[in-house]
Amino acid sequence: MQKKTGLARKQTYRERYTNKLIETGEKPINKERIERIPVAADIQQPYLDGKVILINKPLHWTSFDVVRKMRSLIQIKKIGHAGTLDPLATGLLIVCTGKFTKKINEYMAQEKEYTGSITLGAVTPTYDLESEPQQHKDFSFVTKEMLVKATQKFTGNIEQLPPIYSAIKKEGIALYELARRGVDVELKPRSINISLFEITSIELPVLNFKVICTTGTYIRSLANDYGAALGCGGYLSSLCRTRIGDYKLINAVGMEEFEQLLKV
């Protein structure tokens, strides 16, 4: 058995985000702790038995933040989500309770649909805005024809390198933790399928897109690779998951709305 690399305590996204607000002179929002009120048995029981809940994940929440909050609200232990969304992404998160937690892998394997934006003319280490844009380049030469043609390279069955800042684990440690500590990690490409990569609007340096893809696809990597193919660099500047299989964002509820449903 290999010995795990000794690392200091990991810094959570919430801590990094709070520190970033402080550095820019903004004041973090500290919510007051509210005394937990027991959930009525008739409301709690269906969740104990098992339910599939469609949540519209808020910006700056991790997927686990959502599960942890719902676990506290419903006051049950058997709960989990079917597919991580990055903190800077919003949109559909499938949360399962009770017997439906056994179907999490089934939901995770289903086709995904996303909308979002890519900003051209720079790159970031994380391929999104969790890190600062760097290596700025001219993008004025990019035409609509170039943008459309470049999408063809990233449709169909392709090999994709995941971001070094990802939750993929090596010897039990997430790659993003190794990356933040300067540990060199060899990445291996993954076979994925992107059935649709469509540029829906252009206002350079920002362009909006729609993607339909298989599980395991990193949209951050797609943005980075797309920018590289254009020759000017690019990073993911916004992302929303709009569909997982037959489940759609339009049928999801926000966290505040879900909390209110428990009080009815």
PDB file of C-alpha atoms in Angstrom:
ATOM      1  CA  MET A   1       0.000   0.000   0.000  1.00  0.00           C
ATOM      2  CA  GLN A   2       1.428   3.365  -1.043  1.00  0.00           C
ATOM      3  CA  LYS A   3       1.852   6.035   1.556  1.00  0.00           C
ATOM      4  CA  LYS A   4      -0.203   9.162   0.937  1.00  0.00           C
ATOM      5  CA  THR A   5       1.595  12.446   0.383  1.00  0.00           C
ATOM      6  CA  GLY A   6       1.695  14.505   3.570  1.00  0.00           C
ATOM      7  CA  LEU A   7      -0.234  17.710   3.033  1.00  0.00           C
ATOM      8  CA  ALA A   8      -1.364  20.525   5.261  1.00  0.00           C
ATOM      9  CA  ARG A   9      -5.064  21.009   5.950  1.00  0.00           C
ATOM     10  CA  LYS A  10      -6.833  21.876   2.716  1.00  0.00           C
ATOM     11  CA  GLN A  11      -8.345  25.322   2.311  1.00  0.00           C
ATOM     12  CA  THR A  12     -12.016  25.221   1.379  1.00  0.00           C
ATOM     13  CA  TYR A  13     -13.516  27.180  -1.511  1.00  0.00           C
ATOM     14  CA  ARG A  14     -15.511  29.211   1.031  1.00  0.00           C
ATOM     15  CA  GLU A  15     -12.284  30.263   2.774  1.00  0.00           C
ATOM     16  CA  ARG A  16     -10.597  31.169  -0.520  1.00  0.00           C
ATOM     17  CA  TYR A  17     -13.645  33.151  -1.649  1.00  0.00           C
ATOM     18  CA  THR A  18     -13.869  34.981   1.690  1.00  0.00           C
ATOM     19  CA  ASN A  19     -10.152  35.837   1.588  1.00  0.00           C
ATOM     20  CA  LYS A  20     -10.558  37.144  -1.962  1.00  0.00           C
ATOM     21  CA  LEU A  21     -13.407  39.439  -0.867  1.00  0.00           C
ATOM     22  CA  ILE A  22     -11.282  40.780   1.988  1.00  0.00           C
ATOM     23  CA  GLU A  23      -8.332  41.405  -0.365  1.00  0.00           C
ATOM     24  CA  THR A  24     -10.540  43.475  -2.685  1.00  0.00           C
ATOM     25  CA  GLY A  25     -11.948  45.504   0.208  1.00  0.00           C
ATOM     26  CA  GLU A  26     -15.383  43.862   0.229  1.00  0.00           C
ATOM     27  CA  LYS A  27     -17.030  42.712   3.422  1.00  0.00           C
ATOM     28  CA  PRO A  28     -17.979  39.007   3.555  1.00  0.00           C
ATOM     29  CA  ILE A  29     -21.595  38.251   4.417  1.00  0.00           C
ATOM     30  CA  ASN A  30     -21.818  36.464   7.752  1.00  0.00           C
ATOM     31  CA  LYS A  31     -25.217  34.884   8.245  1.00  0.00           C
ATOM     32  CA  GLU A  32     -26.526  34.557  11.760  1.00  0.00           C
ATOM     33  CA  ARG A  33     -26.936  31.026  13.024  1.00  0.00           C
ATOM     34  CA  ILE A  34     -30.597  30.154  13.368  1.00  0.00           C
ATOM     35  CA  GLU A  35     -31.751  27.602  15.908  1.00  0.00           C
ATOM     36  CA  ARG A  36     -32.756  24.422  14.101  1.00  0.00           C
ATOM     37  CA  ILE A  37     -36.437  23.580  14.418  1.00  0.00           C
ATOM     38  CA  PRO A  38     -37.403  19.901  14.179  1.00  0.00           C
ATOM     39  CA  VAL A  39     -39.067  18.966  10.881  1.00  0.00           C
ATOM     40  CA  ALA A  40     -42.620  17.672  11.093  1.00  0.00           C
ATOM     41  CA  ALA A  41     -42.683  13.880  10.739  1.00  0.00           C
ATOM     42  CA  ASP A  42     -45.174  13.928   7.862  1.00  0.00           C
ATOM     43  CA  ILE A  43     -42.875  16.255   5.888  1.00  0.00           C
ATOM     44  CA  GLN A  44     -39.675  14.406   6.760  1.00  0.00           C
ATOM     45  CA  GLN A  45     -40.915  10.856   6.071  1.00  0.00           C
ATOM     46  CA  PRO A  46     -41.056  11.075   2.238  1.00  0.00           C
ATOM     47  CA  TYR A  47     -37.398  12.181   2.257  1.00  0.00           C
ATOM     48  CA  LEU A  48     -36.466   9.303   4.571  1.00  0.00           C
ATOM     49  CA  ASP A  49     -38.198   6.897   2.187  1.00  0.00           C
ATOM     50  CA  GLY A  50     -36.513   8.437  -0.832  1.00  0.00           C
ATOM     51  CA  LYS A  51     -36.922  11.388  -3.168  1.00  0.00           C
ATOM     52  CA  VAL A  52     -35.209  12.938  -6.198  1.00  0.00           C
ATOM     53  CA  ILE A  53     -34.928  16.710  -5.759  1.00  0.00           C
ATOM     54  CA  LEU A  54     -33.940  19.110  -8.529  1.00  0.00           C
ATOM     55  CA  ILE A  55     -31.978  22.061  -7.155  1.00  0.00           C
ATOM     56  CA  ASN A  56     -30.806  25.203  -8.931  1.00  0.00           C
ATOM     57  CA  LYS A  57     -27.355  25.487  -7.349  1.00  0.00           C
ATOM     58  CA  PRO A  58     -26.503  29.058  -6.331  1.00  0.00           C
ATOM     59  CA  LEU A  59     -23.315  30.805  -7.438  1.00  0.00           C
ATOM     60  CA  HIS A  60     -20.361  30.363  -5.015  1.00  0.00           C
ATOM     61  CA  TRP A  61     -21.939  27.308  -3.363  1.00  0.00           C
ATOM     62  CA  THR A  62     -20.103  24.014  -3.668  1.00  0.00           C
ATOM     63  CA  SER A  63     -22.236  20.982  -4.476  1.00  0.00           C
ATOM     64  CA  PHE A  64     -21.478  19.679  -0.987  1.00  0.00           C
ATOM     65  CA  ASP A  65     -22.670  22.999   0.498  1.00  0.00           C
ATOM     66  CA  VAL A  66     -26.069  22.209  -1.033  1.00  0.00           C
ATOM     67  CA  VAL A  67     -26.138  18.655   0.357  1.00  0.00           C
ATOM     68  CA  ARG A  68     -24.963  19.784   3.786  1.00  0.00           C
ATOM     69  CA  LYS A  69     -27.641  22.504   3.966  1.00  0.00           C
ATOM     70  CA  MET A  70     -30.397  20.128   2.823  1.00  0.00           C
ATOM     71  CA  ARG A  71     -29.255  17.470   5.288  1.00  0.00           C
ATOM     72  CA  SER A  72     -29.567  20.037   8.057  1.00  0.00           C
ATOM     73  CA  LEU A  73     -32.973  21.273   6.865  1.00  0.00           C
ATOM     74  CA  ILE A  74     -34.539  17.836   6.402  1.00  0.00           C
ATOM     75  CA  GLN A  75     -32.578  16.340   9.326  1.00  0.00           C
ATOM     76  CA  ILE A  76     -31.746  13.070   7.613  1.00  0.00           C
ATOM     77  CA  LYS A  77     -28.434  11.282   7.019  1.00  0.00           C
ATOM     78  CA  LYS A  78     -28.988   9.432   3.728  1.00  0.00           C
ATOM     79  CA  ILE A  79     -28.581  12.151   1.103  1.00  0.00           C
ATOM     80  CA  GLY A  80     -26.193  12.884  -1.776  1.00  0.00           C
ATOM     81  CA  HIS A  81     -25.873  14.621  -5.138  1.00  0.00           C
ATOM     82  CA  ALA A  82     -25.557  13.115  -8.614  1.00  0.00           C
ATOM     83  CA  GLY A  83     -22.735  15.080 -10.226  1.00  0.00           C
ATOM     84  CA  THR A  84     -20.546  17.919  -8.991  1.00  0.00           C
ATOM     85  CA  LEU A  85     -20.930  21.487 -10.212  1.00  0.00           C
ATOM     86  CA  ASP A  86     -17.978  23.840  -9.651  1.00  0.00           C
ATOM     87  CA  PRO A  87     -18.564  26.701  -7.172  1.00  0.00           C
ATOM     88  CA  LEU A  88     -18.547  29.254 -10.012  1.00  0.00           C
ATOM     89  CA  ALA A  89     -21.182  27.291 -11.950  1.00  0.00           C
ATOM     90  CA  THR A  90     -24.924  27.474 -11.402  1.00  0.00           C
ATOM     91  CA  GLY A  91     -27.775  25.282 -12.536  1.00  0.00           C
ATOM     92  CA  LEU A  92     -29.195  21.820 -12.184  1.00  0.00           C
ATOM     93  CA  LEU A  93     -28.008  19.639  -9.318  1.00  0.00           C
ATOM     94  CA  ILE A  94     -29.829  16.347  -8.729  1.00  0.00           C
ATOM     95  CA  VAL A  95     -30.051  15.529  -5.016  1.00  0.00           C
ATOM     96  CA  CYS A  96     -31.191  12.075  -3.891  1.00  0.00           C
ATOM     97  CA  THR A  97     -32.417  10.935  -0.500  1.00  0.00           C
ATOM     98  CA  GLY A  98     -33.306   7.556   1.036  1.00  0.00           C
ATOM     99  CA  LYS A  99     -33.558   4.638  -1.402  1.00  0.00           C
ATOM    100  CA  PHE A 100     -32.860   6.901  -4.383  1.00  0.00           C
ATOM    101  CA  THR A 101     -29.240   7.372  -3.263  1.00  0.00           C
ATOM    102  CA  LYS A 102     -28.689   3.930  -4.815  1.00  0.00           C
ATOM    103  CA  LYS A 103     -29.465   5.486  -8.220  1.00  0.00           C
ATOM    104  CA  ILE A 104     -26.916   8.318  -7.963  1.00  0.00           C
ATOM    105  CA  ASN A 105     -24.446   6.630 -10.342  1.00  0.00           C
ATOM    106  CA  GLU A 106     -27.278   6.048 -12.812  1.00  0.00           C
ATOM    107  CA  TYR A 107     -28.160   9.759 -12.843  1.00  0.00           C
ATOM    108  CA  MET A 108     -24.493  10.773 -13.032  1.00  0.00           C
ATOM    109  CA  ALA A 109     -24.015   8.703 -16.196  1.00  0.00           C
ATOM    110  CA  GLN A 110     -26.709  10.568 -18.142  1.00  0.00           C
ATOM    111  CA  GLU A 111     -26.123  13.149 -20.881  1.00  0.00           C
ATOM    112  CA  LYS A 112     -25.498  16.746 -19.734  1.00  0.00           C
ATOM    113  CA  GLU A 113     -26.431  20.083 -21.297  1.00  0.00           C
ATOM    114  CA  TYR A 114     -24.754  23.388 -20.457  1.00  0.00           C
ATOM    115  CA  THR A 115     -24.880  27.030 -21.455  1.00  0.00           C
ATOM    116  CA  GLY A 116     -22.215  29.560 -20.604  1.00  0.00           C
ATOM    117  CA  SER A 117     -19.628  32.037 -21.808  1.00  0.00           C
ATOM    118  CA  ILE A 118     -15.973  31.948 -22.813  1.00  0.00           C
ATOM    119  CA  THR A 119     -13.769  35.038 -22.647  1.00  0.00           C
ATOM    120  CA  LEU A 120     -11.019  35.173 -25.260  1.00  0.00           C
ATOM    121  CA  GLY A 121      -7.631  36.875 -25.069  1.00  0.00           C
ATOM    122  CA  ALA A 122      -6.251  35.358 -21.846  1.00  0.00           C
ATOM    123  CA  VAL A 123      -5.979  32.125 -19.883  1.00  0.00           C
ATOM    124  CA  THR A 124      -6.214  31.227 -16.187  1.00  0.00           C
ATOM    125  CA  PRO A 125      -4.531  28.392 -14.229  1.00  0.00           C
ATOM    126  CA  THR A 126      -7.920  26.960 -13.229  1.00  0.00           C
ATOM    127  CA  TYR A 127      -9.439  27.556 -16.704  1.00  0.00           C
ATOM    128  CA  ASP A 128     -12.156  29.693 -15.075  1.00  0.00           C
ATOM    129  CA  LEU A 129     -12.398  32.818 -12.908  1.00  0.00           C
ATOM    130  CA  GLU A 130     -11.384  31.130  -9.658  1.00  0.00           C
ATOM    131  CA  SER A 131      -7.898  32.344 -10.644  1.00  0.00           C
ATOM    132  CA  GLU A 132      -6.804  35.578 -12.292  1.00  0.00           C
ATOM    133  CA  PRO A 133      -6.522  35.952 -16.102  1.00  0.00           C
ATOM    134  CA  GLN A 134      -2.948  36.011 -17.401  1.00  0.00           C
ATOM    135  CA  GLN A 135      -0.934  35.719 -20.637  1.00  0.00           C
ATOM    136  CA  HIS A 136      -3.115  38.323 -22.348  1.00  0.00           C
ATOM    137  CA  LYS A 137      -3.152  38.134 -26.143  1.00  0.00           C
ATOM    138  CA  ASP A 138      -4.708  40.016 -29.037  1.00  0.00           C
ATOM    139  CA  PHE A 139      -8.048  38.560 -30.163  1.00  0.00           C
ATOM    140  CA  SER A 140      -9.012  41.194 -32.734  1.00  0.00           C
ATOM    141  CA  PHE A 141      -8.154  38.855 -35.633  1.00  0.00           C
ATOM    142  CA  VAL A 142     -10.849  36.334 -34.613  1.00  0.00           C
ATOM    143  CA  THR A 143     -13.827  36.177 -36.992  1.00  0.00           C
ATOM    144  CA  LYS A 144     -17.235  34.547 -36.693  1.00  0.00           C
ATOM    145  CA  GLU A 145     -16.187  31.988 -39.308  1.00  0.00           C
ATOM    146  CA  MET A 146     -13.115  31.060 -37.219  1.00  0.00           C
ATOM    147  CA  LEU A 147     -15.230  30.683 -34.093  1.00  0.00           C
ATOM    148  CA  VAL A 148     -17.730  28.373 -35.776  1.00  0.00           C
ATOM    149  CA  LYS A 149     -15.061  26.324 -37.561  1.00  0.00           C
ATOM    150  CA  ALA A 150     -13.059  25.804 -34.361  1.00  0.00           C
ATOM    151  CA  THR A 151     -16.049  24.180 -32.635  1.00  0.00           C
ATOM    152  CA  GLN A 152     -15.871  21.297 -35.141  1.00  0.00           C
ATOM    153  CA  LYS A 153     -12.553  20.192 -33.655  1.00  0.00           C
ATOM    154  CA  PHE A 154     -14.295  19.622 -30.336  1.00  0.00           C
ATOM    155  CA  THR A 155     -17.397  17.707 -31.431  1.00  0.00           C
ATOM    156  CA  GLY A 156     -17.871  13.959 -31.657  1.00  0.00           C
ATOM    157  CA  ASN A 157     -15.644  11.456 -29.853  1.00  0.00           C
ATOM    158  CA  ILE A 158     -12.539  13.259 -28.574  1.00  0.00           C
ATOM    159  CA  GLU A 159      -9.761  12.857 -26.005  1.00  0.00           C
ATOM    160  CA  GLN A 160      -9.787  15.557 -23.331  1.00  0.00           C
ATOM    161  CA  LEU A 161      -7.228  16.380 -20.652  1.00  0.00           C
ATOM    162  CA  PRO A 162      -8.961  17.286 -17.381  1.00  0.00           C
ATOM    163  CA  PRO A 163      -7.888  20.477 -15.565  1.00  0.00           C
ATOM    164  CA  ILE A 164      -5.089  20.081 -13.040  1.00  0.00           C
ATOM    165  CA  TYR A 165      -7.434  21.948 -10.677  1.00  0.00           C
ATOM    166  CA  SER A 166     -10.062  19.200 -10.540  1.00  0.00           C
ATOM    167  CA  ALA A 167     -11.587  16.783  -8.034  1.00  0.00           C
ATOM    168  CA  ILE A 168     -10.011  13.753  -9.734  1.00  0.00           C
ATOM    169  CA  LYS A 169      -8.012  11.871  -7.120  1.00  0.00           C
ATOM    170  CA  LYS A 170      -4.451  10.532  -7.175  1.00  0.00           C
ATOM    171  CA  GLU A 171      -3.572   8.195  -4.321  1.00  0.00           C
ATOM    172  CA  GLY A 172      -6.646   9.431  -2.482  1.00  0.00           C
ATOM    173  CA  ILE A 173      -5.825  13.151  -2.819  1.00  0.00           C
ATOM    174  CA  ALA A 174      -7.737  15.541  -5.098  1.00  0.00           C
ATOM    175  CA  LEU A 175      -5.631  16.959  -7.936  1.00  0.00           C
ATOM    176  CA  TYR A 176      -6.595  20.535  -7.019  1.00  0.00           C
ATOM    177  CA  GLU A 177      -5.016  20.057  -3.597  1.00  0.00           C
ATOM    178  CA  LEU A 178      -1.787  18.790  -5.150  1.00  0.00           C
ATOM    179  CA  ALA A 179      -1.810  21.634  -7.684  1.00  0.00           C
ATOM    180  CA  ARG A 180      -2.216  24.310  -5.004  1.00  0.00           C
ATOM    181  CA  ARG A 181       0.865  22.914  -3.263  1.00  0.00           C
ATOM    182  CA  GLY A 182       2.962  22.891  -6.414  1.00  0.00           C
ATOM    183  CA  VAL A 183       3.088  19.109  -6.802  1.00  0.00           C
ATOM    184  CA  ASP A 184       3.638  17.989 -10.410  1.00  0.00           C
ATOM    185  CA  VAL A 185       0.933  15.566 -11.547  1.00  0.00           C
ATOM    186  CA  GLU A 186       0.811  13.669 -14.825  1.00  0.00           C
ATOM    187  CA  LEU A 187      -2.618  14.019 -16.424  1.00  0.00           C
ATOM    188  CA  LYS A 188      -4.105  11.368 -18.667  1.00  0.00           C
ATOM    189  CA  PRO A 189      -6.643  12.199 -21.394  1.00  0.00           C
ATOM    190  CA  ARG A 190     -10.212  10.907 -21.101  1.00  0.00           C
ATOM    191  CA  SER A 191     -12.476   9.713 -23.888  1.00  0.00           C
ATOM    192  CA  ILE A 192     -15.626  11.852 -24.065  1.00  0.00           C
ATOM    193  CA  ASN A 193     -18.316  12.721 -26.582  1.00  0.00           C
ATOM    194  CA  ILE A 194     -19.574  16.230 -27.325  1.00  0.00           C
ATOM    195  CA  SER A 195     -22.637  15.930 -29.555  1.00  0.00           C
ATOM    196  CA  LEU A 196     -23.209  19.698 -29.723  1.00  0.00           C
ATOM    197  CA  PHE A 197     -20.877  22.674 -29.314  1.00  0.00           C
ATOM    198  CA  GLU A 198     -22.706  25.719 -30.604  1.00  0.00           C
ATOM    199  CA  ILE A 199     -21.724  29.392 -30.399  1.00  0.00           C
ATOM    200  CA  THR A 200     -25.019  31.141 -29.652  1.00  0.00           C
ATOM    201  CA  SER A 201     -23.888  34.788 -29.567  1.00  0.00           C
ATOM    202  CA  ILE A 202     -20.688  36.794 -29.985  1.00  0.00           C
ATOM    203  CA  GLU A 203     -19.625  40.067 -28.381  1.00  0.00           C
ATOM    204  CA  LEU A 204     -15.830  39.849 -28.377  1.00  0.00           C
ATOM    205  CA  PRO A 205     -13.978  39.064 -26.264  1.00  0.00           C
ATOM    206  CA  VAL A 206     -16.987  37.198 -24.827  1.00  0.00           C
ATOM    207  CA  LEU A 207     -18.917  34.523 -26.670  1.00  0.00           C
ATOM    208  CA  ASN A 208     -21.861  32.480 -25.430  1.00  0.00           C
ATOM    209  CA  PHE A 209     -22.246  28.779 -26.100  1.00  0.00           C
ATOM    210  CA  LYS A 210     -24.381  25.686 -25.667  1.00  0.00           C
ATOM    211  CA  VAL A 211     -22.858  22.224 -25.136  1.00  0.00           C
ATOM    212  CA  ILE A 212     -24.386  18.749 -24.974  1.00  0.00           C
ATOM    213  CA  CYS A 213     -21.939  16.110 -23.787  1.00  0.00           C
ATOM    214  CA  THR A 214     -21.334  12.833 -22.000  1.00  0.00           C
ATOM    215  CA  THR A 215     -20.475  12.551 -18.322  1.00  0.00           C
ATOM    216  CA  GLY A 216     -16.836  13.219 -17.484  1.00  0.00           C
ATOM    217  CA  THR A 217     -16.592  16.246 -19.794  1.00  0.00           C
ATOM    218  CA  TYR A 218     -14.890  19.289 -18.283  1.00  0.00           C
ATOM    219  CA  ILE A 219     -16.336  22.465 -19.776  1.00  0.00           C
ATOM    220  CA  ARG A 220     -13.413  24.392 -18.265  1.00  0.00           C
ATOM    221  CA  SER A 221     -11.018  22.271 -20.304  1.00  0.00           C
ATOM    222  CA  LEU A 222     -13.175  22.769 -23.389  1.00  0.00           C
ATOM    223  CA  ALA A 223     -12.959  26.564 -22.954  1.00  0.00           C
ATOM    224  CA  ASN A 224      -9.185  26.438 -22.480  1.00  0.00           C
ATOM    225  CA  ASP A 225      -8.605  24.100 -25.444  1.00  0.00           C
ATOM    226  CA  TYR A 226     -10.955  26.111 -27.656  1.00  0.00           C
ATOM    227  CA  GLY A 227      -9.069  29.329 -26.896  1.00  0.00           C
ATOM    228  CA  ALA A 228      -5.772  27.583 -27.652  1.00  0.00           C
ATOM    229  CA  ALA A 229      -7.125  26.341 -30.996  1.00  0.00           C
ATOM    230  CA  LEU A 230      -8.074  29.916 -31.909  1.00  0.00           C
ATOM    231  CA  GLY A 231      -4.569  31.095 -31.047  1.00  0.00           C
ATOM    232  CA  CYS A 232      -5.563  33.754 -28.535  1.00  0.00           C
ATOM    233  CA  GLY A 233      -6.353  31.797 -25.392  1.00  0.00           C
ATOM    234  CA  GLY A 234      -9.653  31.617 -23.553  1.00  0.00           C
ATOM    235  CA  TYR A 235     -11.197  30.776 -20.210  1.00  0.00           C
ATOM    236  CA  LEU A 236     -14.637  29.857 -18.904  1.00  0.00           C
ATOM    237  CA  SER A 237     -16.297  33.012 -17.569  1.00  0.00           C
ATOM    238  CA  SER A 238     -19.736  31.592 -16.711  1.00  0.00           C
ATOM    239  CA  LEU A 239     -21.456  28.206 -16.716  1.00  0.00           C
ATOM    240  CA  CYS A 240     -24.973  26.889 -16.110  1.00  0.00           C
ATOM    241  CA  ARG A 241     -26.063  23.257 -16.277  1.00  0.00           C
ATOM    242  CA  THR A 242     -29.491  23.192 -17.888  1.00  0.00           C
ATOM    243  CA  ARG A 243     -30.200  19.471 -18.220  1.00  0.00           C
ATOM    244  CA  ILE A 244     -29.181  16.011 -16.980  1.00  0.00           C
ATOM    245  CA  GLY A 245     -30.841  13.288 -19.041  1.00  0.00           C
ATOM    246  CA  ASP A 246     -34.560  14.094 -18.980  1.00  0.00           C
ATOM    247  CA  TYR A 247     -34.270  16.306 -15.883  1.00  0.00           C
ATOM    248  CA  LYS A 248     -34.362  20.031 -16.692  1.00  0.00           C
ATOM    249  CA  LEU A 249     -33.314  23.161 -14.840  1.00  0.00           C
ATOM    250  CA  ILE A 250     -36.686  24.761 -15.531  1.00  0.00           C
ATOM    251  CA  ASN A 251     -38.197  22.262 -13.059  1.00  0.00           C
ATOM    252  CA  ALA A 252     -35.617  22.903 -10.316  1.00  0.00           C
ATOM    253  CA  VAL A 253     -36.077  24.987  -7.162  1.00  0.00           C
ATOM    254  CA  GLY A 254     -33.653  27.370  -5.461  1.00  0.00           C
ATOM    255  CA  MET A 255     -32.377  26.747  -1.943  1.00  0.00           C
ATOM    256  CA  GLU A 256     -34.611  29.399  -0.383  1.00  0.00           C
ATOM    257  CA  GLU A 257     -37.641  28.002  -2.172  1.00  0.00           C
ATOM    258  CA  PHE A 258     -36.791  24.472  -1.009  1.00  0.00           C
ATOM    259  CA  GLU A 259     -36.491  25.696   2.580  1.00  0.00           C
ATOM    260  CA  GLN A 260     -39.915  27.319   2.331  1.00  0.00           C
ATOM    261  CA  LEU A 261     -41.440  24.079   0.999  1.00  0.00           C
ATOM    262  CA  LEU A 262     -40.469  22.360   4.248  1.00  0.00           C
ATOM    263  CA  LYS A 263     -42.470  24.917   6.224  1.00  0.00           C
ATOM    264  CA  VAL A 264     -45.721  24.434   4.304  1.00  0.00           C
TER     265      VAL A 264
END
